[in-house]
Amino acid sequence: MPKQAIRTAVKVDLNTPAWEQPQLHNRWHPDIPFSCKVQPGEVVNVECLDWTGGQIGNNDSADDIKHCDLSRIHYLSGPIEVEGAEPGDVLVVEIQDVQPFAEQPWGYCAIFDKNNGGGFLDSHFPNAAKAIWDFEGIFCSSRHIPGVRFPGLIHPGIMGCMPSQELLDTWNEREKELVGYHASIGTDRVVANLPLEKFTHAGSADSDSAAKVAKEGARTIPPREHGGNCDIKNLSRGSKSYLPVYVKGAGLSIGDLHFSQGDGEISFCGAIEMAGIITIKCDIIKNGVKDMCMKNPMYIPGPVEPHYGPSRYLTFEGLSVDETGKQHYLDVNVAYKQTCLQFIEYFKKFGYSGEQLYILLSCAPVQGHIAAIVDIPNACTTLGVPVDIFEFECLPKEGGFDKIIASDCALTSGK
């Protein structure tokens, strides 16, 4: 039979508040009703808002980042019922395309205020900042970070199936235990986000079900066994994800689309966030969870990504020794922070601010790796930055560098 036009399974309205759109939700819970149904092997389009539901504007102020209401995030499209999917099956999701909306050819990357989300380096960069990125086909550039242009690797940050009630209860119990432990020892930062009734959006659920979702629904912030907010940049066009199914119909939800992201998405809002359309095809592997001994999702990367020769990456190293000189034992977290900070200090020599570089490190096609994790006491991590994203020569040389950048990213007004 001839190919049919691709159906839009989930449609969104960029001019309607996200919480008024019944085909969206912002919590994980098995009682959230399906927004649509697809058949195995059917190719469909799924439209998505940006992760905040439209709270961030294309402007030159980071006030919207500073005051972004994180109790509302993430707004996801779905849940999508996949005909024939049963608990214990594996849902195979092939991503065929991801594009921004033609009427909104821009995205943003930001540093969240330390007291509202924070990020990997929030002890060094505690204040909100933002960069707007304009899309030109496969390329992007920013008026807030001049001298840089690169192709995107567009992908969803979030993709997952609805949990069963049993799995949801497990999540809530273990995360509550973690929060309680850190409260008992006086930890001064948020270690997990427990269910929050404020601004819960349960899609088209009736009032009783919506109240239950608000009370029990898991936040969408972390990745979990079902998939969720994995932020894997290689889940782009042509990729296949293998997701465990926990409820009849699977309940697939997708959102948090990224035009580009560096490994780690370190500034929390570290990808180039955008609204757009993702084209997917779902298939089912019956009894796949048992047959493949699956505990967490698996994936096959797509064949499409920006290509830079191995010798065109300037690669920085980091060790398990923090900026005060304190030795840590095989601490990959400490090592990767030092790797990132070294990149930032190096490129400051060209005139960039620390905030610009923190944002760039989060969204550019950088390659982060664990190089060694057995050579006590130091873990070694690396961060490779493709030098060809810069419109000037930036490789090490004798005599230092000229400052060629004289502008900054969008900052807050102080209000």
Short mmCIF file of C-alpha atoms in Angstrom, two decimals:
data_model
loop_
_atom_site.label_atom_id
_atom_site.label_comp_id
_atom_site.label_asym_id
_atom_site.label_seq_id
_atom_site.Cartn_x
_atom_site.Cartn_y
_atom_site.Cartn_z
CA MET A 1 0.00 0.00 0.00
CA PRO A 2 1.19 3.56 -0.62
CA LYS A 3 2.47 5.55 2.33
CA GLN A 4 -0.10 7.65 4.13
CA ALA A 5 0.34 11.20 5.41
CA ILE A 6 1.93 11.26 8.85
CA ARG A 7 -0.73 11.74 11.51
CA THR A 8 -0.24 14.23 14.37
CA ALA A 9 -1.01 12.16 17.47
CA VAL A 10 -0.46 14.99 19.96
CA LYS A 11 -0.97 18.63 19.01
CA VAL A 12 -0.11 21.61 21.21
CA ASP A 13 -0.98 25.30 21.13
CA LEU A 14 1.89 27.72 21.65
CA ASN A 15 -0.57 30.48 22.65
CA THR A 16 -2.54 28.55 25.29
CA PRO A 17 -1.19 28.03 28.84
CA ALA A 18 0.30 24.56 29.16
CA TRP A 19 -1.84 23.73 32.20
CA GLU A 20 -4.99 24.29 30.12
CA GLN A 21 -3.99 21.68 27.53
CA PRO A 22 -5.34 18.20 28.40
CA GLN A 23 -2.87 16.39 26.13
CA LEU A 24 0.00 17.47 28.41
CA HIS A 25 1.00 16.49 31.95
CA ASN A 26 3.82 17.28 34.38
CA ARG A 27 3.92 14.31 36.76
CA TRP A 28 4.39 10.54 36.39
CA HIS A 29 1.39 8.54 37.58
CA PRO A 30 -0.54 5.54 36.14
CA ASP A 31 -3.90 7.29 36.66
CA ILE A 32 -3.17 10.03 34.11
CA PRO A 33 -5.47 9.20 31.16
CA PHE A 34 -4.08 8.44 27.72
CA SER A 35 -4.15 11.42 25.37
CA CYS A 36 -4.28 9.32 22.17
CA LYS A 37 -3.68 5.85 20.76
CA VAL A 38 -1.15 4.65 18.17
CA GLN A 39 -0.68 1.29 16.49
CA PRO A 40 2.61 -0.63 16.50
CA GLY A 41 4.55 0.34 13.40
CA GLU A 42 2.58 3.56 12.88
CA VAL A 43 4.62 6.71 12.25
CA VAL A 44 3.21 9.74 14.05
CA ASN A 45 4.14 13.30 14.89
CA VAL A 46 4.11 14.44 18.50
CA GLU A 47 4.16 18.18 19.16
CA CYS A 48 5.85 19.43 22.34
CA LEU A 49 6.10 22.69 24.24
CA ASP A 50 9.43 23.63 25.76
CA TRP A 51 10.05 22.04 29.15
CA THR A 52 8.79 25.05 31.14
CA GLY A 53 5.53 25.35 29.21
CA GLY A 54 6.47 28.68 27.67
CA GLN A 55 7.77 30.55 30.72
CA ILE A 56 10.95 31.75 28.97
CA GLY A 57 10.96 34.53 26.37
CA ASN A 58 13.19 35.56 23.47
CA ASN A 59 14.61 38.67 25.13
CA ASP A 60 17.80 40.05 26.66
CA SER A 61 16.98 39.57 30.35
CA ALA A 62 17.41 36.51 32.58
CA ASP A 63 14.64 37.62 34.97
CA ASP A 64 12.36 34.95 33.51
CA ILE A 65 14.99 32.31 34.35
CA LYS A 66 15.44 33.64 37.87
CA HIS A 67 11.69 33.54 38.53
CA CYS A 68 10.85 30.40 36.54
CA ASP A 69 8.37 28.27 38.49
CA LEU A 70 9.96 24.83 38.70
CA SER A 71 6.91 23.33 40.41
CA ARG A 72 5.31 23.32 36.94
CA ILE A 73 7.98 21.33 35.09
CA HIS A 74 8.35 19.33 32.90
CA TYR A 75 5.36 19.61 30.55
CA LEU A 76 5.24 16.36 28.56
CA SER A 77 3.15 15.31 25.58
CA GLY A 78 1.11 12.18 26.26
CA PRO A 79 0.63 9.67 27.69
CA ILE A 80 0.33 7.82 24.38
CA GLU A 81 -1.39 4.44 24.41
CA VAL A 82 0.40 1.90 22.22
CA GLU A 83 -2.09 -0.76 21.16
CA GLY A 84 -1.13 -4.21 22.42
CA ALA A 85 1.59 -3.18 24.90
CA GLU A 86 1.43 -5.08 28.21
CA PRO A 87 3.44 -4.97 31.44
CA GLY A 88 6.66 -6.91 30.94
CA ASP A 89 6.92 -5.96 27.27
CA VAL A 90 9.58 -3.65 25.90
CA LEU A 91 8.50 -0.62 23.89
CA VAL A 92 10.84 0.17 20.99
CA VAL A 93 10.72 3.86 20.08
CA GLU A 94 12.42 4.84 16.85
CA ILE A 95 12.97 8.58 16.47
CA GLN A 96 12.64 9.48 12.80
CA ASP A 97 12.89 13.24 13.01
CA VAL A 98 12.92 16.16 15.46
CA GLN A 99 12.43 19.77 14.37
CA PRO A 100 11.60 23.14 15.93
CA PHE A 101 8.32 24.76 15.00
CA ALA A 102 8.70 26.89 11.88
CA GLU A 103 7.03 29.79 13.70
CA GLN A 104 9.44 29.56 16.65
CA PRO A 105 12.96 29.09 15.21
CA TRP A 106 14.83 29.79 18.43
CA GLY A 107 15.70 28.24 21.76
CA TYR A 108 17.51 29.10 24.96
CA CYS A 109 20.13 27.78 27.34
CA ALA A 110 20.45 29.12 30.87
CA ILE A 111 22.06 29.10 34.28
CA PHE A 112 19.46 28.76 37.02
CA ASP A 113 19.80 30.71 40.23
CA LYS A 114 21.40 28.65 43.01
CA ASN A 115 18.23 29.05 45.07
CA ASN A 116 15.96 27.98 42.21
CA GLY A 117 17.30 24.85 40.56
CA GLY A 118 21.01 25.63 40.58
CA GLY A 119 23.34 23.49 38.51
CA PHE A 120 26.58 21.52 38.48
CA LEU A 121 28.75 24.60 39.10
CA ASP A 122 26.31 26.69 41.15
CA SER A 123 28.89 27.36 43.87
CA HIS A 124 30.88 29.24 41.21
CA PHE A 125 27.94 30.67 39.23
CA PRO A 126 25.07 31.25 41.69
CA ASN A 127 23.10 33.81 39.65
CA ALA A 128 20.72 33.34 36.73
CA ALA A 129 21.90 34.01 33.18
CA LYS A 130 20.58 33.17 29.72
CA ALA A 131 21.55 32.89 26.07
CA ILE A 132 19.08 32.89 23.19
CA TRP A 133 20.03 30.72 20.21
CA ASP A 134 18.71 31.32 16.68
CA PHE A 135 18.26 28.33 14.37
CA GLU A 136 19.41 28.46 10.76
CA GLY A 137 18.58 25.05 9.30
CA ILE A 138 20.85 22.60 11.12
CA PHE A 139 23.00 25.41 12.59
CA CYS A 140 22.60 27.65 15.59
CA SER A 141 24.23 30.85 16.82
CA SER A 142 23.63 33.27 19.68
CA ARG A 143 23.77 37.03 20.02
CA HIS A 144 24.65 36.40 23.66
CA ILE A 145 27.69 34.20 22.93
CA PRO A 146 29.29 35.63 19.78
CA GLY A 147 32.02 33.90 17.82
CA VAL A 148 30.39 30.47 17.96
CA ARG A 149 28.31 28.51 15.43
CA PHE A 150 27.62 24.79 15.29
CA PRO A 151 25.15 22.18 13.99
CA GLY A 152 22.59 20.80 16.40
CA LEU A 153 21.93 17.20 17.37
CA ILE A 154 18.21 17.56 18.08
CA HIS A 155 16.73 15.11 20.58
CA PRO A 156 14.18 14.73 23.37
CA GLY A 157 15.52 15.11 26.90
CA ILE A 158 12.61 13.08 28.29
CA MET A 159 11.04 9.89 27.00
CA GLY A 160 9.48 7.25 29.21
CA CYS A 161 6.55 4.94 29.91
CA MET A 162 4.11 5.41 32.77
CA PRO A 163 5.06 3.59 35.98
CA SER A 164 2.80 1.04 37.64
CA GLN A 165 1.42 1.98 41.05
CA GLU A 166 3.92 -0.44 42.60
CA LEU A 167 6.88 1.15 40.83
CA LEU A 168 5.64 4.66 41.65
CA ASP A 169 5.39 3.73 45.33
CA THR A 170 8.97 2.40 45.19
CA TRP A 171 10.24 5.66 43.72
CA ASN A 172 8.49 7.78 46.31
CA GLU A 173 9.62 5.60 49.20
CA ARG A 174 13.29 5.51 48.27
CA GLU A 175 13.48 9.20 47.40
CA LYS A 176 11.71 10.14 50.64
CA GLU A 177 14.28 8.04 52.52
CA LEU A 178 17.12 9.87 50.74
CA VAL A 179 15.66 13.28 51.59
CA GLY A 180 15.15 12.24 55.21
CA TYR A 181 18.71 11.01 55.57
CA HIS A 182 20.23 14.21 54.20
CA ALA A 183 17.94 16.31 56.39
CA SER A 184 19.20 14.37 59.42
CA ILE A 185 22.84 15.17 58.64
CA GLY A 186 22.19 18.81 57.78
CA THR A 187 22.77 18.75 54.02
CA ASP A 188 22.23 22.27 52.75
CA ARG A 189 20.94 21.46 49.26
CA VAL A 190 17.98 19.73 47.66
CA VAL A 191 18.84 16.07 46.97
CA ALA A 192 15.49 14.98 45.48
CA ASN A 193 12.12 16.50 44.63
CA LEU A 194 9.26 14.65 46.30
CA PRO A 195 5.61 14.75 45.10
CA LEU A 196 4.28 18.30 45.09
CA GLU A 197 0.59 19.12 44.76
CA LYS A 198 1.21 22.73 43.71
CA PHE A 199 0.62 23.21 39.96
CA THR A 200 0.28 19.50 39.25
CA HIS A 201 -1.19 19.00 35.78
CA ALA A 202 -2.74 15.56 35.33
CA GLY A 203 -3.82 15.94 31.72
CA SER A 204 -7.50 15.11 31.20
CA ALA A 205 -7.93 13.36 34.57
CA ASP A 206 -11.19 13.88 36.47
CA SER A 207 -11.08 15.72 39.79
CA ASP A 208 -10.66 12.61 41.97
CA SER A 209 -7.89 11.16 39.82
CA ALA A 210 -6.21 14.56 39.52
CA ALA A 211 -6.16 14.87 43.31
CA LYS A 212 -4.49 11.47 43.59
CA VAL A 213 -1.94 12.38 40.93
CA ALA A 214 -1.17 15.62 42.77
CA LYS A 215 -0.60 13.75 46.02
CA GLU A 216 1.42 10.82 44.69
CA GLY A 217 2.73 11.79 41.26
CA ALA A 218 6.48 11.55 40.81
CA ARG A 219 8.29 14.66 39.64
CA THR A 220 9.72 14.51 36.13
CA ILE A 221 13.18 15.82 37.05
CA PRO A 222 15.34 12.65 37.31
CA PRO A 223 15.81 9.64 35.06
CA ARG A 224 14.42 6.42 36.51
CA GLU A 225 13.89 2.77 35.48
CA HIS A 226 11.19 3.73 32.97
CA GLY A 227 13.38 6.21 31.09
CA GLY A 228 12.40 9.75 32.06
CA ASN A 229 14.74 12.73 32.06
CA CYS A 230 17.87 10.97 30.80
CA ASP A 231 19.15 13.90 28.70
CA ILE A 232 21.12 11.64 26.35
CA LYS A 233 22.12 13.72 23.37
CA ASN A 234 22.50 10.73 21.04
CA LEU A 235 18.78 9.89 21.20
CA SER A 236 18.40 11.79 17.96
CA ARG A 237 17.19 10.99 14.45
CA GLY A 238 17.47 7.30 13.67
CA SER A 239 17.97 6.21 17.27
CA LYS A 240 16.05 3.38 18.91
CA SER A 241 15.17 3.33 22.60
CA TYR A 242 14.10 0.19 24.43
CA LEU A 243 11.82 1.10 27.33
CA PRO A 244 10.30 -1.28 29.91
CA VAL A 245 6.48 -1.32 29.93
CA TYR A 246 4.73 -1.21 33.33
CA VAL A 247 1.07 -0.52 32.45
CA LYS A 248 -1.32 -1.77 29.78
CA GLY A 249 -0.88 0.48 26.74
CA ALA A 250 2.62 1.62 27.85
CA GLY A 251 1.68 5.27 28.38
CA LEU A 252 4.59 6.78 26.44
CA SER A 253 5.31 10.45 27.14
CA ILE A 254 7.84 12.70 25.41
CA GLY A 255 9.09 16.24 25.91
CA ASP A 256 11.96 18.56 26.87
CA LEU A 257 13.18 18.87 23.27
CA HIS A 258 16.78 20.01 22.79
CA PHE A 259 18.35 21.53 19.68
CA SER A 260 21.81 20.74 21.05
CA GLN A 261 23.38 19.57 24.30
CA GLY A 262 26.83 18.82 25.65
CA ASP A 263 27.51 15.70 27.67
CA GLY A 264 26.23 16.23 31.20
CA GLU A 265 23.93 19.20 30.47
CA ILE A 266 25.80 20.72 33.40
CA SER A 267 23.98 24.03 33.94
CA PHE A 268 20.65 22.19 34.64
CA CYS A 269 18.90 24.13 31.86
CA GLY A 270 21.99 23.20 29.93
CA ALA A 271 20.70 22.19 26.52
CA ILE A 272 19.31 24.56 23.92
CA GLU A 273 15.68 24.17 24.98
CA MET A 274 12.98 24.46 22.35
CA ALA A 275 9.41 23.70 21.38
CA GLY A 276 8.94 21.49 18.37
CA ILE A 277 7.79 18.30 16.67
CA ILE A 278 9.19 14.80 17.08
CA THR A 279 8.36 12.02 14.63
CA ILE A 280 8.34 8.51 16.13
CA LYS A 281 7.45 4.91 15.38
CA CYS A 282 6.69 2.44 18.19
CA ASP A 283 7.03 -1.33 18.15
CA ILE A 284 6.67 -3.94 20.88
CA ILE A 285 8.93 -6.78 22.00
CA LYS A 286 6.64 -9.16 23.87
CA ASN A 287 8.00 -10.30 27.26
CA GLY A 288 11.14 -8.32 26.49
CA VAL A 289 11.86 -7.27 30.06
CA LYS A 290 12.36 -10.90 31.16
CA ASP A 291 13.97 -12.12 27.96
CA MET A 292 16.55 -9.30 27.93
CA CYS A 293 17.09 -9.19 31.71
CA MET A 294 16.19 -5.49 31.51
CA LYS A 295 16.30 -3.32 34.60
CA ASN A 296 16.86 0.05 32.91
CA PRO A 297 16.35 1.27 29.33
CA MET A 298 18.78 0.63 26.51
CA TYR A 299 19.27 2.49 23.25
CA ILE A 300 21.00 2.43 19.89
CA PRO A 301 22.30 5.85 18.79
CA GLY A 302 21.15 7.27 15.49
CA PRO A 303 23.50 7.56 12.49
CA VAL A 304 23.26 11.36 12.35
CA GLU A 305 25.47 13.65 14.43
CA PRO A 306 27.93 16.53 13.91
CA HIS A 307 31.31 15.21 12.83
CA TYR A 308 34.61 16.67 13.97
CA GLY A 309 37.93 14.95 13.36
CA PRO A 310 39.60 13.42 16.45
CA SER A 311 42.44 15.92 16.20
CA ARG A 312 39.98 18.84 16.23
CA TYR A 313 38.98 18.37 19.87
CA LEU A 314 40.84 20.38 22.49
CA THR A 315 40.53 18.06 25.47
CA PHE A 316 40.80 19.05 29.12
CA GLU A 317 41.53 16.70 32.03
CA GLY A 318 40.28 16.74 35.60
CA LEU A 319 41.25 14.80 38.73
CA SER A 320 39.68 14.03 42.10
CA VAL A 321 41.36 17.08 43.66
CA ASP A 322 39.04 20.02 44.24
CA GLU A 323 39.79 23.71 43.76
CA THR A 324 40.96 24.06 47.37
CA GLY A 325 43.57 21.34 46.83
CA LYS A 326 41.73 18.72 48.88
CA GLN A 327 42.25 15.13 47.78
CA HIS A 328 39.16 12.97 47.20
CA TYR A 329 39.00 9.21 46.61
CA LEU A 330 38.09 8.27 43.03
CA ASP A 331 35.45 11.01 43.00
CA VAL A 332 34.22 11.39 39.43
CA ASN A 333 31.96 14.30 40.42
CA VAL A 334 34.92 16.31 41.72
CA ALA A 335 37.06 15.36 38.74
CA TYR A 336 34.46 16.43 36.17
CA LYS A 337 33.94 19.75 37.93
CA GLN A 338 37.65 20.42 37.67
CA THR A 339 37.57 19.49 33.99
CA CYS A 340 34.78 21.99 33.35
CA LEU A 341 36.43 24.75 35.37
CA GLN A 342 39.66 24.32 33.42
CA PHE A 343 37.77 24.79 30.15
CA ILE A 344 36.14 27.93 31.51
CA GLU A 345 39.40 29.48 32.70
CA TYR A 346 41.13 28.72 29.39
CA PHE A 347 38.47 30.35 27.21
CA LYS A 348 38.11 33.38 29.48
CA LYS A 349 41.42 34.46 27.91
CA PHE A 350 39.51 35.27 24.71
CA GLY A 351 37.22 37.71 26.51
CA TYR A 352 34.26 35.48 27.33
CA SER A 353 32.65 35.71 30.76
CA GLY A 354 32.43 32.70 33.01
CA GLU A 355 28.65 32.66 32.54
CA GLN A 356 28.95 32.57 28.75
CA LEU A 357 31.35 29.65 28.94
CA TYR A 358 29.29 27.74 31.49
CA ILE A 359 26.30 28.01 29.15
CA LEU A 360 28.37 27.10 26.10
CA LEU A 361 29.85 24.07 27.84
CA SER A 362 26.31 22.90 28.60
CA CYS A 363 24.87 23.14 25.10
CA ALA A 364 27.71 22.78 22.58
CA PRO A 365 28.61 19.32 21.16
CA VAL A 366 31.30 18.59 23.75
CA GLN A 367 32.36 15.03 24.59
CA GLY A 368 32.66 14.14 28.28
CA HIS A 369 34.26 10.86 29.34
CA ILE A 370 35.54 8.95 32.34
CA ALA A 371 39.12 8.19 31.32
CA ALA A 372 40.16 6.19 34.40
CA ILE A 373 38.39 5.11 37.57
CA VAL A 374 40.83 2.55 39.06
CA ASP A 375 44.05 4.50 39.67
CA ILE A 376 43.70 5.40 43.34
CA PRO A 377 43.25 8.00 44.66
CA ASN A 378 42.34 9.95 41.49
CA ALA A 379 39.61 9.39 38.95
CA CYS A 380 40.40 11.08 35.65
CA THR A 381 37.73 12.67 33.48
CA THR A 382 38.06 14.40 30.13
CA LEU A 383 36.11 17.02 28.23
CA GLY A 384 36.68 17.39 24.51
CA VAL A 385 35.64 20.67 22.88
CA PRO A 386 35.50 20.80 19.06
CA VAL A 387 37.58 23.83 18.17
CA ASP A 388 35.76 24.24 14.87
CA ILE A 389 32.66 25.60 16.61
CA PHE A 390 34.65 28.80 17.20
CA GLU A 391 35.03 31.40 14.48
CA PHE A 392 38.61 32.13 15.56
CA GLU A 393 41.78 30.17 16.25
CA CYS A 394 41.78 28.89 19.83
CA LEU A 395 44.41 26.15 20.04
CA PRO A 396 47.24 26.58 22.59
CA LYS A 397 50.14 28.70 21.42
CA GLU A 398 53.12 30.57 22.80
CA GLY A 399 52.50 34.15 23.83
CA GLY A 400 48.88 33.82 24.97
CA PHE A 401 45.74 35.02 23.27
CA ASP A 402 44.06 38.25 22.21
CA LYS A 403 40.72 39.18 23.78
CA ILE A 404 38.27 39.27 20.90
CA ILE A 405 34.90 38.93 22.66
CA ALA A 406 33.38 42.05 24.21
CA SER A 407 29.76 41.19 25.06
CA ASP A 408 27.98 39.11 27.69
CA CYS A 409 24.98 36.81 28.00
CA ALA A 410 21.59 37.98 29.25
CA LEU A 411 21.71 38.72 32.98
CA THR A 412 19.08 39.54 35.57
CA SER A 413 17.92 43.04 36.38
CA GLY A 414 18.44 42.40 40.09
CA LYS A 415 14.71 42.29 40.80
#
